Amino acid sequence: MEEREERDQEGLGRKNRRDTVIVTAVFLVLVGAAFLGVKLFNPGYSREPYQRTMFVLDDYVTITAYGKDQARVEGAVEESFRELQRLQGIFDRYDPESEISRLNREAAQGPVAVSEDLWRVIITGVEVYRECEGAFDITVGPLVDLWDVLGRGARGDPPPGEEEIAAARELVGTDMLELDEALRTVRFLRPGMAIDVGGLAKGYALDRAAEVLRSRGVDTGYISMISTDLTLGEKPGAAGGPLWRIGILDPRGEDYLATLLLPGGTYVSTSGDYQRYFDYQGVRYHHIIDPRTGYPARGAISVTVVGGEEGARSDALSTAIFVLGYPEGLRWAESLGLGCLMVDPSGEVHCTEGMEAHLEEVKEAAGT
Ligand code: AMP
Ligand code: MG
């Protein structure tokens, strides 16, 4: 009797388990079908993105945007580019009509009121300057002009002399900026100073371009300014989605050094000695100057930073970490909890913990 009861219970248990398996299977099929339905017929996204490239802010900018209404997506992208052109009119130091050119011409004579965009970039620059104790310095303008790496490269000129470098260094120092927050004015305490926002303006522009896209109802896409990028929303489509696959260039090779898988809303900024430089008698002189020495920074070959709360900051941090170099810059990135990949001067690749979480693949850097 007891034995039969046990057998019955065993049978009942098996039946319950089978029912549970069936219910779970049906549930999973329904969830799968719903998921597929959303993917295939999602009313929010077109399968093909709208993509456009334009030379603006001194680089090729590509905006890729997804949305159901193609005309609306195109309109949003066009307006984003107009916003980038507006910002170029503020930040371009090589345009004498730009706001920054006017500031650099006038700020030694007295306080100059600046636009909200320029003010925000300057403030972020000052913050990062303080955090990294001067490795990043937006008043590096006189040194950037003296080195003029592209001009020297084109002319085949030698690097500047020590005396010229020492004289330019006298004009560099964020501590010689006088800022009035209430009036939003900037004054230079020494004539000959010049602000150069090349180290973070593109990152700032990323956020402004993204803002335009979002305000037009487009919140899925990708903005690439070559050295600084932003992902927006979940990547539609099967390939890699919902994460965005981003490649980091090998600073000495033709191929990618690493690929990253990133969620939407992630900034990626790279600073490298291969972006703008000239070679003279077998030595490379590039565009990122260590304000403490007056010479191109020698502590790293490339630095990629992932994450950050704002584009301008992410862009500034990659430049700052590059100047600090290996191992100091990497340690600093680690202490900030930042994803950072650094190729040191010997060509070795180092990653912070925050970067490892995003790495899909990493190779050895090509010979240095
Ligand atoms: P990035 O490509 O973002 O690393 O920025 C490099 C650009 O920032 C250069 O072309 C200069 O315009 C500017 N720059 C160079 N050295 C520094 C520095 N130490 N701190 C801030 N900006 C710099
Ligand atoms: Mg930068």
Coordinates of C-alpha atoms and ligand atoms in Angstrom, one line a residue:
M1 CA 0.0 0.0 0.0
E2 CA 2.7 2.4 1.1
E3 CA 4.7 1.3 -1.9
R4 CA 1.9 2.1 -4.3
E5 CA 1.3 5.5 -2.7
E6 CA 5.0 6.3 -3.2
R7 CA 4.8 5.2 -6.8
D8 CA 1.7 7.4 -7.3
Q9 CA 3.4 10.3 -5.8
E10 CA 6.5 9.6 -7.9
G11 CA 4.2 9.6 -11.0
L12 CA 2.5 12.8 -9.9
G13 CA 5.9 14.5 -9.4
R14 CA 7.0 13.4 -12.8
K15 CA 3.7 14.8 -14.3
N16 CA 4.1 18.1 -12.5
R17 CA 7.7 18.4 -13.7
R18 CA 6.5 17.6 -17.3
D19 CA 3.8 20.2 -17.0
T20 CA 6.3 22.7 -15.7
V21 CA 8.6 22.0 -18.6
I22 CA 5.7 22.4 -21.1
V23 CA 4.6 25.7 -19.5
T24 CA 8.2 27.0 -19.5
A25 CA 8.7 25.9 -23.1
V26 CA 5.5 27.6 -24.2
F27 CA 6.4 30.7 -22.2
L28 CA 9.9 30.8 -23.8
V29 CA 8.4 30.4 -27.3
L30 CA 6.0 33.3 -26.7
V31 CA 8.8 35.5 -25.3
G32 CA 11.0 34.5 -28.3
A33 CA 8.2 35.4 -30.7
A34 CA 7.5 38.7 -29.0
F35 CA 11.2 39.5 -29.1
L36 CA 11.4 38.6 -32.8
G37 CA 8.3 40.6 -33.5
V38 CA 9.8 43.7 -31.8
K39 CA 13.1 43.2 -33.6
L40 CA 11.4 42.8 -37.0
F41 CA 8.5 45.2 -36.8
N42 CA 9.8 47.6 -34.2
P43 CA 8.0 50.8 -35.1
G44 CA 10.9 52.9 -33.7
Y45 CA 13.7 51.9 -36.0
S46 CA 14.5 51.6 -39.7
R47 CA 16.7 48.6 -40.5
E48 CA 19.0 50.8 -42.5
P49 CA 20.5 53.8 -40.8
Y50 CA 20.9 57.2 -42.4
Q51 CA 24.6 58.2 -42.5
R52 CA 26.4 61.3 -43.5
T53 CA 30.0 62.5 -43.3
M54 CA 31.2 66.1 -43.3
F55 CA 34.5 67.8 -42.7
V56 CA 33.8 70.0 -39.7
L57 CA 35.8 71.0 -36.5
D58 CA 39.0 70.1 -38.4
D59 CA 38.0 66.4 -38.9
Y60 CA 35.7 64.0 -40.7
V61 CA 32.6 63.7 -38.7
T62 CA 30.2 60.9 -39.4
I63 CA 26.7 60.7 -38.0
T64 CA 24.8 57.5 -38.3
A65 CA 21.2 57.6 -37.1
Y66 CA 18.3 55.2 -36.9
G67 CA 14.6 55.9 -36.9
K68 CA 11.3 54.9 -38.5
D69 CA 10.7 58.2 -40.3
Q70 CA 13.5 58.6 -42.8
A71 CA 12.8 62.2 -43.5
R72 CA 12.8 63.0 -39.9
V73 CA 16.0 61.2 -39.3
E74 CA 17.7 63.0 -42.2
G75 CA 16.4 66.4 -40.9
A76 CA 17.8 65.6 -37.5
V77 CA 21.2 64.7 -38.9
E78 CA 21.3 67.8 -41.1
E79 CA 20.5 70.0 -38.1
S80 CA 23.2 68.3 -36.0
F81 CA 25.8 69.2 -38.7
R82 CA 24.5 72.8 -38.6
E83 CA 25.1 72.8 -34.9
L84 CA 28.6 71.5 -35.4
Q85 CA 29.3 74.2 -38.0
R86 CA 28.0 76.8 -35.4
L87 CA 30.5 75.4 -32.9
Q88 CA 33.3 75.5 -35.4
G89 CA 32.6 79.3 -35.6
I90 CA 33.3 79.5 -31.9
F91 CA 36.2 77.1 -31.4
D92 CA 38.3 77.3 -34.6
R93 CA 41.6 79.1 -33.7
Y94 CA 42.6 79.2 -37.4
D95 CA 39.6 81.3 -38.3
P96 CA 40.3 84.9 -37.4
E97 CA 36.5 85.5 -37.2
S98 CA 35.9 82.8 -34.6
E99 CA 35.0 83.7 -31.0
I100 CA 38.1 82.1 -29.7
S101 CA 40.3 84.1 -32.0
R102 CA 38.7 87.3 -30.8
L103 CA 39.1 86.2 -27.2
N104 CA 42.8 85.5 -27.8
R105 CA 43.3 88.9 -29.4
E106 CA 41.5 90.9 -26.7
A107 CA 41.8 89.1 -23.3
A108 CA 45.2 90.5 -22.4
Q109 CA 43.7 94.0 -22.6
G110 CA 40.8 93.3 -20.2
P111 CA 38.0 90.8 -19.4
V112 CA 36.2 89.5 -22.4
A113 CA 32.6 88.1 -22.1
V114 CA 32.3 84.7 -23.8
S115 CA 29.4 82.6 -25.0
E116 CA 28.0 79.8 -22.9
D117 CA 29.6 77.2 -25.2
L118 CA 33.0 78.6 -24.9
W119 CA 32.6 79.2 -21.1
R120 CA 31.6 75.5 -20.5
V121 CA 34.6 74.3 -22.5
I122 CA 37.0 76.6 -20.6
I123 CA 35.6 75.5 -17.3
T124 CA 36.0 71.8 -18.1
G125 CA 39.5 72.5 -19.2
V126 CA 40.3 74.3 -16.0
E127 CA 38.8 71.4 -13.9
V128 CA 40.9 68.8 -15.7
Y129 CA 44.0 71.0 -15.5
R130 CA 43.6 71.1 -11.7
E131 CA 43.0 67.3 -11.4
C132 CA 46.0 66.3 -13.4
E133 CA 48.3 69.1 -12.0
G134 CA 48.9 70.9 -15.3
A135 CA 49.4 68.0 -17.7
F136 CA 46.3 69.2 -19.6
D137 CA 46.3 72.9 -20.1
I138 CA 44.1 74.9 -22.5
T139 CA 46.5 77.8 -22.4
V140 CA 49.0 75.6 -24.3
G141 CA 48.2 77.8 -27.4
P142 CA 51.7 79.5 -27.7
L143 CA 53.4 76.1 -27.6
V144 CA 51.1 74.6 -30.2
D145 CA 51.7 77.6 -32.5
L146 CA 55.5 77.4 -32.0
W147 CA 55.6 73.7 -32.8
D148 CA 53.1 74.1 -35.7
V149 CA 53.7 70.4 -36.4
L150 CA 51.8 70.3 -39.7
G151 CA 53.5 73.5 -41.0
R152 CA 57.0 72.3 -40.0
G153 CA 56.3 68.9 -41.6
A154 CA 55.2 70.5 -44.9
R155 CA 58.2 72.8 -45.0
G156 CA 60.7 70.2 -43.7
D157 CA 61.7 72.6 -40.9
P158 CA 63.6 71.4 -37.8
P159 CA 62.0 71.5 -34.4
P160 CA 62.1 74.8 -32.6
G161 CA 65.1 75.8 -30.5
E162 CA 65.3 75.6 -26.7
E163 CA 65.1 79.3 -26.2
E164 CA 62.0 79.7 -28.3
I165 CA 60.4 76.8 -26.3
A166 CA 61.4 78.4 -23.0
A167 CA 59.9 81.8 -24.1
A168 CA 56.6 80.1 -25.2
R169 CA 56.4 78.2 -21.9
E170 CA 56.4 81.5 -20.1
L171 CA 53.0 82.3 -21.7
V172 CA 51.4 78.9 -20.8
G173 CA 49.6 78.4 -17.5
T174 CA 45.9 78.1 -16.6
D175 CA 46.8 79.9 -13.4
M176 CA 47.3 83.0 -15.5
L177 CA 43.7 83.0 -16.5
E178 CA 41.3 85.2 -14.6
L179 CA 37.8 84.0 -14.8
D180 CA 34.7 85.7 -13.5
E181 CA 31.9 83.2 -13.2
A182 CA 29.1 85.7 -12.6
L183 CA 30.0 87.9 -15.6
R184 CA 31.3 84.9 -17.6
T185 CA 34.4 86.8 -18.6
V186 CA 38.0 85.7 -19.3
R187 CA 41.1 87.7 -18.9
F188 CA 44.8 86.9 -19.6
L189 CA 47.2 88.0 -17.0
R190 CA 50.1 88.0 -19.5
P191 CA 50.1 89.4 -23.1
G192 CA 50.8 86.7 -25.7
M193 CA 48.7 84.0 -24.0
A194 CA 46.3 82.0 -26.1
I195 CA 43.6 79.4 -25.4
D196 CA 43.5 76.3 -27.5
V197 CA 40.5 74.1 -27.0
G198 CA 41.6 71.4 -29.5
G199 CA 42.0 68.9 -26.7
L200 CA 38.3 68.9 -25.7
A201 CA 36.2 70.9 -28.1
K202 CA 35.2 67.9 -30.2
G203 CA 34.1 66.0 -27.1
Y204 CA 31.9 69.0 -26.2
A205 CA 30.5 69.1 -29.8
L206 CA 29.6 65.4 -29.5
D207 CA 27.1 66.2 -26.7
R208 CA 25.7 69.2 -28.6
A209 CA 25.2 67.1 -31.7
A210 CA 23.5 64.3 -29.7
E211 CA 21.3 66.9 -28.0
V212 CA 20.0 68.0 -31.4
L213 CA 19.3 64.4 -32.5
R214 CA 17.4 63.7 -29.3
S215 CA 15.4 66.9 -29.5
R216 CA 14.3 65.7 -32.9
G217 CA 13.2 62.3 -31.6
V218 CA 16.3 60.4 -32.8
D219 CA 18.0 58.6 -29.9
T220 CA 19.7 55.7 -31.6
G221 CA 22.9 56.2 -33.6
Y222 CA 26.5 56.8 -33.5
I223 CA 28.5 60.0 -33.8
S224 CA 32.2 59.6 -34.9
M225 CA 34.7 62.5 -35.0
I226 CA 37.6 60.1 -35.6
S227 CA 39.3 60.7 -32.3
T228 CA 36.2 61.0 -30.2
D229 CA 32.9 59.1 -30.6
L230 CA 29.6 58.7 -28.8
T231 CA 27.1 55.8 -29.0
L232 CA 23.4 56.5 -28.7
G233 CA 20.8 54.0 -27.6
E234 CA 20.8 50.3 -28.3
K235 CA 22.3 49.2 -31.6
P236 CA 19.4 47.9 -33.8
G237 CA 19.8 44.8 -35.9
A238 CA 21.4 41.4 -35.2
A239 CA 25.1 42.2 -35.8
G240 CA 26.5 42.9 -32.4
G241 CA 23.3 44.5 -31.2
P242 CA 22.4 45.8 -28.7
L243 CA 26.0 46.7 -28.1
W244 CA 28.1 48.9 -30.5
R245 CA 31.3 47.4 -31.8
I246 CA 34.0 50.1 -32.0
G247 CA 37.6 49.6 -33.2
I248 CA 40.7 51.2 -31.7
L249 CA 43.4 51.8 -34.3
D250 CA 46.8 50.3 -34.0
P251 CA 49.0 53.4 -33.6
R252 CA 51.8 51.8 -35.7
G253 CA 49.8 49.4 -37.9
E254 CA 47.1 49.4 -40.5
D255 CA 44.6 47.3 -38.6
Y256 CA 42.7 47.6 -35.4
L257 CA 44.5 47.0 -32.2
A258 CA 41.4 46.2 -30.2
T259 CA 37.6 46.0 -30.6
L260 CA 35.2 47.1 -27.9
L261 CA 31.6 46.3 -27.3
L262 CA 29.9 49.3 -25.8
P263 CA 26.4 50.2 -24.6
G264 CA 24.6 53.3 -25.7
G265 CA 25.6 56.6 -24.1
T266 CA 29.3 55.8 -24.0
Y267 CA 32.1 58.2 -25.0
V268 CA 35.3 56.9 -26.6
S269 CA 38.2 59.3 -27.0
T270 CA 41.6 58.5 -28.4
S271 CA 44.8 60.7 -28.2
G272 CA 47.8 59.4 -30.2
D273 CA 51.1 60.5 -31.5
Y274 CA 50.2 59.3 -35.0
Q275 CA 47.3 61.7 -35.6
R276 CA 49.3 64.9 -36.4
Y277 CA 53.1 64.9 -36.5
F278 CA 56.3 65.5 -38.4
D279 CA 59.4 63.5 -38.5
Y280 CA 62.8 65.2 -38.4
Q281 CA 66.1 63.3 -38.6
G282 CA 64.3 60.1 -37.5
V283 CA 62.5 61.6 -34.5
R284 CA 58.8 62.1 -34.4
Y285 CA 57.3 65.4 -33.1
H286 CA 53.6 65.3 -32.6
H287 CA 50.7 67.6 -31.6
I288 CA 50.2 66.8 -27.9
I289 CA 52.6 69.0 -26.0
D290 CA 53.6 68.5 -22.4
P291 CA 53.2 72.0 -21.0
R292 CA 55.7 71.1 -18.2
T293 CA 58.6 70.6 -20.7
G294 CA 57.4 72.4 -23.8
Y295 CA 58.1 69.3 -25.9
P296 CA 55.7 66.8 -27.4
A297 CA 54.8 64.3 -24.6
R298 CA 56.8 61.1 -24.7
G299 CA 55.1 58.9 -22.1
A300 CA 52.7 57.1 -24.4
I301 CA 52.0 56.3 -28.1
S302 CA 48.2 56.2 -27.8
V303 CA 45.5 56.4 -25.1
T304 CA 41.9 55.5 -25.5
V305 CA 39.4 56.4 -22.8
V306 CA 35.9 54.9 -22.5
G307 CA 33.1 56.2 -20.3
G308 CA 33.0 59.5 -18.6
E309 CA 30.0 61.7 -17.8
E310 CA 30.4 64.3 -20.6
G311 CA 32.0 64.4 -24.0
A312 CA 34.3 67.4 -23.2
R313 CA 35.6 65.7 -20.1
S314 CA 36.2 62.4 -21.9
D315 CA 38.1 64.1 -24.7
A316 CA 40.2 66.1 -22.2
L317 CA 40.9 63.1 -20.1
S318 CA 42.4 61.1 -23.0
T319 CA 44.7 64.0 -23.8
A320 CA 45.6 64.5 -20.1
I321 CA 46.3 60.8 -19.6
F322 CA 48.4 60.8 -22.7
V323 CA 50.6 63.6 -21.4
L324 CA 51.0 61.9 -18.0
G325 CA 52.0 58.8 -19.9
Y326 CA 52.9 55.4 -18.6
P327 CA 52.6 54.4 -15.8
E328 CA 51.4 57.6 -14.1
G329 CA 48.5 58.3 -16.5
L330 CA 47.3 54.7 -16.4
R331 CA 47.3 54.8 -12.6
W332 CA 45.3 58.0 -12.6
A333 CA 42.8 56.5 -15.0
E334 CA 42.5 53.5 -12.7
S335 CA 41.9 55.8 -9.7
L336 CA 39.1 57.6 -11.6
G337 CA 37.5 54.2 -12.4
L338 CA 37.9 55.0 -16.0
G339 CA 38.1 52.5 -18.9
C340 CA 41.6 53.2 -20.4
L341 CA 43.8 51.4 -22.9
M342 CA 47.3 52.7 -23.3
V343 CA 50.1 51.8 -25.6
D344 CA 53.3 52.7 -23.8
P345 CA 56.4 54.0 -25.6
S346 CA 57.8 50.5 -26.0
G347 CA 54.6 49.4 -27.7
E348 CA 53.2 47.4 -24.9
V349 CA 49.4 47.5 -24.4
H350 CA 48.0 48.2 -20.9
C351 CA 44.3 48.2 -19.8
T352 CA 42.5 49.4 -16.7
E353 CA 39.9 47.1 -15.2
G354 CA 37.2 49.4 -16.5
M355 CA 38.5 48.8 -20.0
E356 CA 38.7 45.1 -19.7
A357 CA 35.0 44.9 -19.2
H358 CA 34.4 46.4 -22.7
L359 CA 37.1 44.5 -24.6
E360 CA 35.9 42.1 -27.3
E361 CA 39.4 41.5 -28.6
V362 CA 42.9 43.0 -28.2
K363 CA 46.0 42.2 -30.2
E364 CA 49.6 43.1 -29.8
A365 CA 50.5 46.5 -31.1
A366 CA 52.5 46.5 -34.4
G367 CA 56.3 47.2 -34.0
T368 CA 57.3 50.6 -32.6
Ligands
AMP1 P1 43.5 65.4 -28.6 O1 43.6 64.9 -30.0 O2 42.1 65.4 -28.1 O3 44.4 64.6 -27.7 O4 44.0 66.9 -28.5 C1 45.1 67.4 -29.1 C2 45.0 68.8 -29.3 O5 44.9 69.5 -28.0 C3 46.2 69.4 -30.0 O6 46.1 69.5 -31.4 C4 46.2 70.8 -29.4 O7 45.3 71.6 -30.1 C5 45.7 70.6 -28.0 N1 46.8 70.3 -27.0 C6 48.0 69.9 -27.2 N2 48.7 69.7 -26.0 C7 47.8 69.9 -25.0 C8 47.8 69.9 -23.6 N3 48.9 69.5 -23.0 N4 46.7 70.2 -22.9 C9 45.6 70.6 -23.6 N5 45.5 70.7 -24.9 C10 46.5 70.3 -25.6
MG2 MG 41.3 65.1 -26.2

